[in-house]
PDB file of C-alpha atoms in Angstrom:
ATOM      1  CA  ALA A   1      -4.072 -12.347   9.767  1.00 71.00           C
ATOM      2  CA  GLN A   2      -3.068 -11.504   6.250  1.00 78.00           C
ATOM      3  CA  SER A   3      -2.991  -7.861   5.296  1.00 86.00           C
ATOM      4  CA  VAL A   4      -1.731  -5.591   2.573  1.00 92.00           C
ATOM      5  CA  ALA A   5      -0.835  -1.915   2.778  1.00 94.00           C
ATOM      6  CA  GLN A   6      -0.593   0.744   0.129  1.00 96.00           C
ATOM      7  CA  PRO A   7       1.069   3.636   1.936  1.00 95.00           C
ATOM      8  CA  GLU A   8       0.305   6.307  -0.683  1.00 96.00           C
ATOM      9  CA  ASP A   9      -3.188   7.531  -1.409  1.00 95.00           C
ATOM     10  CA  GLN A  10      -1.994   9.250  -4.566  1.00 97.00           C
ATOM     11  CA  VAL A  11       1.071   9.214  -6.777  1.00 98.00           C
ATOM     12  CA  ASN A  12       1.739  12.006  -9.249  1.00 97.00           C
ATOM     13  CA  VAL A  13       4.145  11.577 -12.136  1.00 97.00           C
ATOM     14  CA  ALA A  14       4.877  13.354 -15.400  1.00 97.00           C
ATOM     15  CA  GLU A  15       4.313  11.503 -18.650  1.00 97.00           C
ATOM     16  CA  GLY A  16       7.478   9.770 -19.799  1.00 97.00           C
ATOM     17  CA  ASN A  17       8.884   9.439 -16.296  1.00 97.00           C
ATOM     18  CA  PRO A  18       9.137   6.139 -14.451  1.00 97.00           C
ATOM     19  CA  LEU A  19       6.453   5.358 -11.921  1.00 97.00           C
ATOM     20  CA  THR A  20       6.304   3.250  -8.773  1.00 97.00           C
ATOM     21  CA  VAL A  21       3.219   2.360  -6.769  1.00 98.00           C
ATOM     22  CA  LYS A  22       4.097   0.782  -3.437  1.00 98.00           C
ATOM     23  CA  CYS A  23       2.632  -2.273  -1.747  1.00 97.00           C
ATOM     24  CA  THR A  24       3.706  -4.149   1.366  1.00 96.00           C
ATOM     25  CA  TYR A  25       2.131  -7.223   2.894  1.00 93.00           C
ATOM     26  CA  SER A  26       2.001  -9.106   6.149  1.00 88.00           C
ATOM     27  CA  VAL A  27       2.153 -12.868   5.925  1.00 76.00           C
ATOM     28  CA  SER A  28       2.550 -16.084   7.869  1.00 75.00           C
ATOM     29  CA  GLY A  29       3.021 -18.271   4.807  1.00 77.00           C
ATOM     30  CA  ASN A  30       3.779 -18.027   1.105  1.00 78.00           C
ATOM     31  CA  PRO A  31       1.918 -15.097  -0.429  1.00 83.00           C
ATOM     32  CA  TYR A  32       0.323 -14.940  -3.825  1.00 87.00           C
ATOM     33  CA  LEU A  33       0.329 -11.293  -4.889  1.00 91.00           C
ATOM     34  CA  PHE A  34      -1.726  -9.429  -7.449  1.00 93.00           C
ATOM     35  CA  TRP A  35      -2.112  -5.974  -8.935  1.00 96.00           C
ATOM     36  CA  TYR A  36      -5.392  -4.718 -10.337  1.00 96.00           C
ATOM     37  CA  VAL A  37      -6.297  -1.448 -12.047  1.00 96.00           C
ATOM     38  CA  GLN A  38      -9.631   0.346 -11.982  1.00 95.00           C
ATOM     39  CA  TYR A  39     -10.647   2.995 -14.491  1.00 91.00           C
ATOM     40  CA  PRO A  40     -13.484   5.414 -13.620  1.00 84.00           C
ATOM     41  CA  ASN A  41     -16.866   3.749 -13.124  1.00 76.00           C
ATOM     42  CA  ARG A  42     -15.492   0.349 -14.032  1.00 80.00           C
ATOM     43  CA  GLY A  43     -14.668  -2.892 -12.261  1.00 84.00           C
ATOM     44  CA  LEU A  44     -11.135  -4.003 -11.507  1.00 91.00           C
ATOM     45  CA  GLN A  45      -8.915  -5.381 -14.256  1.00 92.00           C
ATOM     46  CA  PHE A  46      -6.101  -7.841 -13.632  1.00 91.00           C
ATOM     47  CA  LEU A  47      -2.603  -6.483 -14.312  1.00 93.00           C
ATOM     48  CA  LEU A  48      -0.170  -9.100 -13.065  1.00 93.00           C
ATOM     49  CA  LYS A  49       0.509 -11.690 -10.403  1.00 91.00           C
ATOM     50  CA  TYR A  50       3.331 -13.289  -8.471  1.00 91.00           C
ATOM     51  CA  ILE A  51       2.880 -16.932  -7.530  1.00 84.00           C
ATOM     52  CA  THR A  52       6.389 -18.335  -7.491  1.00 80.00           C
ATOM     53  CA  GLY A  53       9.632 -18.164  -9.459  1.00 83.00           C
ATOM     54  CA  ASP A  54      11.262 -15.046 -10.880  1.00 87.00           C
ATOM     55  CA  ASN A  55      10.911 -12.084  -8.538  1.00 90.00           C
ATOM     56  CA  LEU A  56      10.325  -9.688 -11.429  1.00 94.00           C
ATOM     57  CA  VAL A  57       6.896 -10.184 -12.913  1.00 93.00           C
ATOM     58  CA  LYS A  58       5.761  -8.600 -16.173  1.00 94.00           C
ATOM     59  CA  GLY A  59       2.124  -7.817 -16.832  1.00 91.00           C
ATOM     60  CA  SER A  60      -0.295  -5.937 -19.030  1.00 89.00           C
ATOM     61  CA  TYR A  61       0.209  -2.451 -20.525  1.00 91.00           C
ATOM     62  CA  GLY A  62       3.975  -2.454 -19.861  1.00 94.00           C
ATOM     63  CA  PHE A  63       3.670  -2.766 -16.091  1.00 96.00           C
ATOM     64  CA  GLU A  64       5.939  -4.930 -13.980  1.00 97.00           C
ATOM     65  CA  ALA A  65       6.294  -5.658 -10.291  1.00 97.00           C
ATOM     66  CA  GLU A  66       9.130  -6.850  -8.115  1.00 95.00           C
ATOM     67  CA  PHE A  67       8.572  -9.317  -5.307  1.00 94.00           C
ATOM     68  CA  ASN A  68      10.927  -8.720  -2.381  1.00 94.00           C
ATOM     69  CA  LYS A  69      10.524 -11.331   0.330  1.00 91.00           C
ATOM     70  CA  SER A  70      12.913  -9.748   2.817  1.00 91.00           C
ATOM     71  CA  GLN A  71      11.095  -6.416   2.641  1.00 93.00           C
ATOM     72  CA  THR A  72       7.662  -8.032   2.206  1.00 93.00           C
ATOM     73  CA  SER A  73       6.987  -5.723  -0.709  1.00 95.00           C
ATOM     74  CA  PHE A  74       5.490  -6.007  -4.178  1.00 97.00           C
ATOM     75  CA  HIS A  75       5.865  -2.599  -5.804  1.00 98.00           C
ATOM     76  CA  LEU A  76       4.305  -1.886  -9.178  1.00 98.00           C
ATOM     77  CA  LYS A  77       6.526  -0.167 -11.728  1.00 97.00           C
ATOM     78  CA  LYS A  78       6.556   1.148 -15.261  1.00 97.00           C
ATOM     79  CA  PRO A  79       9.606   2.627 -17.008  1.00 96.00           C
ATOM     80  CA  SER A  80       7.688   5.366 -18.845  1.00 97.00           C
ATOM     81  CA  ALA A  81       4.281   6.571 -17.674  1.00 97.00           C
ATOM     82  CA  LEU A  82       1.417   7.505 -19.997  1.00 96.00           C
ATOM     83  CA  VAL A  83      -1.475   9.855 -19.313  1.00 96.00           C
ATOM     84  CA  SER A  84      -3.761   6.883 -20.034  1.00 94.00           C
ATOM     85  CA  ASP A  85      -2.214   5.061 -17.034  1.00 96.00           C
ATOM     86  CA  SER A  86      -4.087   7.445 -14.736  1.00 96.00           C
ATOM     87  CA  ALA A  87      -6.361   5.211 -12.665  1.00 96.00           C
ATOM     88  CA  LEU A  88      -6.827   3.592  -9.261  1.00 96.00           C
ATOM     89  CA  TYR A  89      -4.452   0.727  -8.504  1.00 97.00           C
ATOM     90  CA  PHE A  90      -5.042  -2.037  -5.991  1.00 96.00           C
ATOM     91  CA  CYS A  91      -2.598  -4.522  -4.553  1.00 95.00           C
ATOM     92  CA  ALA A  92      -4.016  -7.809  -3.272  1.00 92.00           C
ATOM     93  CA  VAL A  93      -2.682 -10.859  -1.453  1.00 89.00           C
ATOM     94  CA  ARG A  94      -3.845 -14.442  -1.189  1.00 82.00           C
ATOM     95  CA  PHE A  95      -2.386 -17.212   0.903  1.00 62.00           C
ATOM     96  CA  SER A  96      -1.877 -20.795  -0.167  1.00 52.00           C
ATOM     97  CA  THR A  97      -4.127 -22.241   2.502  1.00 52.00           C
ATOM     98  CA  GLY A  98      -5.917 -24.718   0.287  1.00 50.00           C
ATOM     99  CA  THR A  99      -9.314 -23.374   1.307  1.00 53.00           C
ATOM    100  CA  ALA A 100     -11.691 -21.339  -0.795  1.00 59.00           C
ATOM    101  CA  SER A 101      -9.522 -18.599  -2.180  1.00 67.00           C
ATOM    102  CA  LYS A 102      -9.965 -15.090  -0.881  1.00 78.00           C
ATOM    103  CA  LEU A 103      -8.054 -12.001  -1.832  1.00 85.00           C
ATOM    104  CA  THR A 104      -7.375  -9.239   0.656  1.00 87.00           C
ATOM    105  CA  PHE A 105      -7.075  -5.861  -1.037  1.00 91.00           C
ATOM    106  CA  GLY A 106      -5.208  -2.736  -0.121  1.00 92.00           C
ATOM    107  CA  THR A 107      -6.957   0.613   0.101  1.00 93.00           C
ATOM    108  CA  GLY A 108      -5.844   1.635  -3.371  1.00 95.00           C
ATOM    109  CA  THR A 109      -3.475   4.244  -4.802  1.00 97.00           C
ATOM    110  CA  ARG A 110      -4.624   6.818  -7.295  1.00 96.00           C
ATOM    111  CA  LEU A 111      -2.067   7.362 -10.037  1.00 97.00           C
ATOM    112  CA  GLN A 112      -2.199  10.724 -11.777  1.00 97.00           C
ATOM    113  CA  VAL A 113      -0.019  11.127 -14.867  1.00 97.00           C
ATOM    114  CA  THR A 114       0.227  14.634 -16.282  1.00 96.00           C
ATOM    115  CA  LEU A 115       1.645  16.068 -19.481  1.00 92.00           C
TER     116      LEU A 115
ATOM    117  CA  ASP B   1     -14.507 -12.897 -24.049  1.00 65.00           C
ATOM    118  CA  VAL B   2     -15.117 -14.129 -20.509  1.00 64.00           C
ATOM    119  CA  LYS B   3     -17.462 -12.038 -18.458  1.00 90.00           C
ATOM    120  CA  VAL B   4     -18.875 -11.233 -15.086  1.00 94.00           C
ATOM    121  CA  THR B   5     -22.088  -9.300 -15.605  1.00 95.00           C
ATOM    122  CA  GLN B   6     -23.811  -7.208 -12.964  1.00 95.00           C
ATOM    123  CA  SER B   7     -27.411  -6.493 -13.800  1.00 88.00           C
ATOM    124  CA  SER B   8     -27.432  -2.781 -12.987  1.00 89.00           C
ATOM    125  CA  ARG B   9     -24.801  -0.055 -13.275  1.00 91.00           C
ATOM    126  CA  TYR B  10     -26.731   2.453 -11.166  1.00 94.00           C
ATOM    127  CA  LEU B  11     -29.527   1.958  -8.652  1.00 96.00           C
ATOM    128  CA  VAL B  12     -31.394   4.362  -6.427  1.00 97.00           C
ATOM    129  CA  LYS B  13     -33.448   2.841  -3.629  1.00 97.00           C
ATOM    130  CA  ARG B  14     -35.336   4.122  -0.634  1.00 97.00           C
ATOM    131  CA  THR B  15     -34.458   3.428   2.969  1.00 97.00           C
ATOM    132  CA  GLY B  16     -36.099   0.239   4.155  1.00 97.00           C
ATOM    133  CA  GLU B  17     -36.490  -1.317   0.713  1.00 97.00           C
ATOM    134  CA  LYS B  18     -35.321  -4.843   0.012  1.00 97.00           C
ATOM    135  CA  VAL B  19     -32.669  -4.653  -2.689  1.00 97.00           C
ATOM    136  CA  PHE B  20     -31.370  -7.395  -4.957  1.00 97.00           C
ATOM    137  CA  LEU B  21     -28.048  -7.116  -6.777  1.00 97.00           C
ATOM    138  CA  GLU B  22     -27.495  -9.787  -9.378  1.00 96.00           C
ATOM    139  CA  CYS B  23     -24.245 -11.162 -10.765  1.00 97.00           C
ATOM    140  CA  VAL B  24     -23.778 -13.738 -13.519  1.00 97.00           C
ATOM    141  CA  GLN B  25     -20.531 -15.283 -14.781  1.00 96.00           C
ATOM    142  CA  ASP B  26     -19.990 -17.392 -17.878  1.00 94.00           C
ATOM    143  CA  MET B  27     -16.615 -18.926 -16.994  1.00 89.00           C
ATOM    144  CA  ASP B  28     -17.793 -21.943 -14.988  1.00 90.00           C
ATOM    145  CA  HIS B  29     -16.016 -20.525 -11.931  1.00 90.00           C
ATOM    146  CA  GLU B  30     -16.552 -22.237  -8.608  1.00 89.00           C
ATOM    147  CA  ASN B  31     -15.978 -19.176  -6.451  1.00 90.00           C
ATOM    148  CA  MET B  32     -17.994 -15.980  -6.456  1.00 93.00           C
ATOM    149  CA  PHE B  33     -17.602 -12.898  -4.284  1.00 94.00           C
ATOM    150  CA  TRP B  34     -19.341  -9.681  -3.339  1.00 96.00           C
ATOM    151  CA  TYR B  35     -17.278  -6.667  -2.314  1.00 95.00           C
ATOM    152  CA  ARG B  36     -18.176  -3.113  -1.528  1.00 96.00           C
ATOM    153  CA  GLN B  37     -15.837  -0.310  -2.434  1.00 94.00           C
ATOM    154  CA  ASP B  38     -15.693   2.949  -0.512  1.00 93.00           C
ATOM    155  CA  PRO B  39     -13.162   5.782  -0.849  1.00 88.00           C
ATOM    156  CA  GLY B  40     -10.225   5.330   1.498  1.00 86.00           C
ATOM    157  CA  LEU B  41     -11.364   1.875   2.562  1.00 89.00           C
ATOM    158  CA  GLY B  42     -10.562  -0.086  -0.571  1.00 89.00           C
ATOM    159  CA  LEU B  43     -12.497  -3.269  -1.237  1.00 91.00           C
ATOM    160  CA  ARG B  44     -14.134  -5.055   1.659  1.00 92.00           C
ATOM    161  CA  LEU B  45     -15.480  -8.575   1.324  1.00 92.00           C
ATOM    162  CA  ILE B  46     -19.153  -8.969   2.178  1.00 95.00           C
ATOM    163  CA  TYR B  47     -19.838 -12.629   1.330  1.00 94.00           C
ATOM    164  CA  PHE B  48     -18.410 -15.299  -0.864  1.00 91.00           C
ATOM    165  CA  SER B  49     -19.506 -18.654  -2.197  1.00 92.00           C
ATOM    166  CA  TYR B  50     -17.302 -21.592  -3.168  1.00 88.00           C
ATOM    167  CA  ASP B  51     -20.077 -23.820  -4.496  1.00 87.00           C
ATOM    168  CA  VAL B  52     -23.768 -23.847  -5.261  1.00 91.00           C
ATOM    169  CA  LYS B  53     -25.814 -23.227  -2.126  1.00 88.00           C
ATOM    170  CA  MET B  54     -22.608 -22.708  -0.121  1.00 88.00           C
ATOM    171  CA  LYS B  55     -21.741 -19.343   1.351  1.00 90.00           C
ATOM    172  CA  GLU B  56     -19.416 -17.833   3.893  1.00 90.00           C
ATOM    173  CA  LYS B  57     -19.365 -14.483   5.597  1.00 91.00           C
ATOM    174  CA  GLY B  58     -16.678 -12.041   4.670  1.00 89.00           C
ATOM    175  CA  ASP B  59     -15.442  -9.115   6.712  1.00 88.00           C
ATOM    176  CA  ILE B  60     -18.609  -6.994   6.697  1.00 94.00           C
ATOM    177  CA  PRO B  61     -21.692  -9.251   6.317  1.00 96.00           C
ATOM    178  CA  GLU B  62     -24.024  -7.303   8.615  1.00 96.00           C
ATOM    179  CA  GLY B  63     -27.140  -6.096   6.820  1.00 96.00           C
ATOM    180  CA  TYR B  64     -26.551  -8.358   3.821  1.00 97.00           C
ATOM    181  CA  SER B  65     -27.431 -11.861   2.711  1.00 97.00           C
ATOM    182  CA  VAL B  66     -26.641 -13.851  -0.416  1.00 97.00           C
ATOM    183  CA  SER B  67     -28.085 -16.570  -2.572  1.00 96.00           C
ATOM    184  CA  ARG B  68     -26.427 -18.988  -4.953  1.00 96.00           C
ATOM    185  CA  GLU B  69     -28.932 -21.411  -6.443  1.00 95.00           C
ATOM    186  CA  LYS B  70     -27.009 -21.926  -9.690  1.00 95.00           C
ATOM    187  CA  LYS B  71     -23.279 -22.027 -10.305  1.00 95.00           C
ATOM    188  CA  GLU B  72     -23.291 -19.033 -12.628  1.00 96.00           C
ATOM    189  CA  ARG B  73     -25.400 -16.679 -10.497  1.00 97.00           C
ATOM    190  CA  PHE B  74     -24.678 -15.023  -7.166  1.00 97.00           C
ATOM    191  CA  SER B  75     -27.132 -12.558  -5.677  1.00 97.00           C
ATOM    192  CA  LEU B  76     -26.537 -10.008  -2.945  1.00 97.00           C
ATOM    193  CA  ILE B  77     -29.570  -9.013  -0.891  1.00 98.00           C
ATOM    194  CA  LEU B  78     -29.952  -5.953   1.270  1.00 97.00           C
ATOM    195  CA  GLU B  79     -32.777  -6.958   3.560  1.00 94.00           C
ATOM    196  CA  SER B  80     -33.668  -3.398   4.570  1.00 97.00           C
ATOM    197  CA  ALA B  81     -31.566  -0.818   2.792  1.00 97.00           C
ATOM    198  CA  SER B  82     -30.008   1.946   4.839  1.00 97.00           C
ATOM    199  CA  THR B  83     -28.153   5.084   3.811  1.00 97.00           C
ATOM    200  CA  ASN B  84     -24.845   3.669   5.090  1.00 96.00           C
ATOM    201  CA  GLN B  85     -25.132   0.983   2.425  1.00 98.00           C
ATOM    202  CA  THR B  86     -24.716   3.591  -0.303  1.00 97.00           C
ATOM    203  CA  SER B  87     -21.632   2.318  -2.085  1.00 97.00           C
ATOM    204  CA  MET B  88     -20.126   0.734  -5.172  1.00 95.00           C
ATOM    205  CA  TYR B  89     -20.736  -3.035  -5.163  1.00 96.00           C
ATOM    206  CA  LEU B  90     -18.388  -5.286  -7.079  1.00 95.00           C
ATOM    207  CA  CYS B  91     -18.965  -8.908  -7.956  1.00 96.00           C
ATOM    208  CA  ALA B  92     -16.047 -11.193  -8.792  1.00 94.00           C
ATOM    209  CA  SER B  93     -15.494 -14.835  -9.630  1.00 93.00           C
ATOM    210  CA  SER B  94     -12.574 -17.263  -9.765  1.00 88.00           C
ATOM    211  CA  PHE B  95     -11.730 -20.913 -10.178  1.00 83.00           C
ATOM    212  CA  GLY B  96     -11.369 -22.968  -7.039  1.00 75.00           C
ATOM    213  CA  TRP B  97      -8.088 -24.100  -5.532  1.00 65.00           C
ATOM    214  CA  PRO B  98      -5.485 -24.459  -6.925  1.00 61.00           C
ATOM    215  CA  THR B  99      -6.385 -22.721 -10.160  1.00 59.00           C
ATOM    216  CA  SER B 100      -7.680 -19.827  -8.086  1.00 56.00           C
ATOM    217  CA  ASN B 101      -4.084 -18.651  -8.181  1.00 61.00           C
ATOM    218  CA  TYR B 102      -5.006 -16.995 -11.425  1.00 66.00           C
ATOM    219  CA  GLY B 103      -6.944 -14.355  -9.555  1.00 78.00           C
ATOM    220  CA  TYR B 104     -10.386 -12.893  -9.911  1.00 87.00           C
ATOM    221  CA  THR B 105     -12.493 -11.600 -12.780  1.00 90.00           C
ATOM    222  CA  PHE B 106     -14.577  -8.588 -11.787  1.00 93.00           C
ATOM    223  CA  GLY B 107     -17.851  -7.198 -12.998  1.00 94.00           C
ATOM    224  CA  SER B 108     -18.214  -3.510 -13.854  1.00 92.00           C
ATOM    225  CA  GLY B 109     -19.869  -2.700 -10.555  1.00 93.00           C
ATOM    226  CA  THR B 110     -23.223  -1.412  -9.350  1.00 95.00           C
ATOM    227  CA  ARG B 111     -23.327   2.017  -7.799  1.00 95.00           C
ATOM    228  CA  LEU B 112     -26.129   1.910  -5.246  1.00 97.00           C
ATOM    229  CA  THR B 113     -27.556   5.043  -3.678  1.00 97.00           C
ATOM    230  CA  VAL B 114     -29.972   4.674  -0.765  1.00 97.00           C
ATOM    231  CA  VAL B 115     -32.044   7.786  -0.099  1.00 97.00           C
TER     232      VAL B 115
END
């Protein structure tokens, strides 16, 4: 069965420093990978996706993610964190099965950026 | 701007009540989904629908039912609300395969409290 893991419940980083939010997945086929962000009392917003092609994917708000097939990882990164990046981040995976699409989400990682 | 609209942001219901959560999308998406979000558990799929009048159980369908009579509307029904159904409920929609690779669009969520 497909699954995705976010090993850190919370990540703390100082503003201006680089940030990484980790995601690993378990797959038996070709994964389609997504990152979403959730601000307080809001729904999830799409950040970026990996479908195929270049392993480094660029998304909204200066975020990027690197797909690593050998390590089955899709870590979210940003070169310089902002206080406004503080939010809950979810990694998700979908498989190219051809059936009705379903995303499986990780448990989420809370990013706290401080001055 | 494309939207997924959930009819209520906050709801308080009594144990045993029948509860309806409504979701409407204006993007002509084929797929619609209901998730619940709980701290430490991430998003868990309750039900999804890939066409009008079609539905499939997700990971945690017990105690819930759904209705999709029109393409743009997907309703989640709690037949007899219980306190363990207190949660944040998120509706999402997406295109069908293969354009479902573009991911989901989420509503803002309904925070349901059952007392």
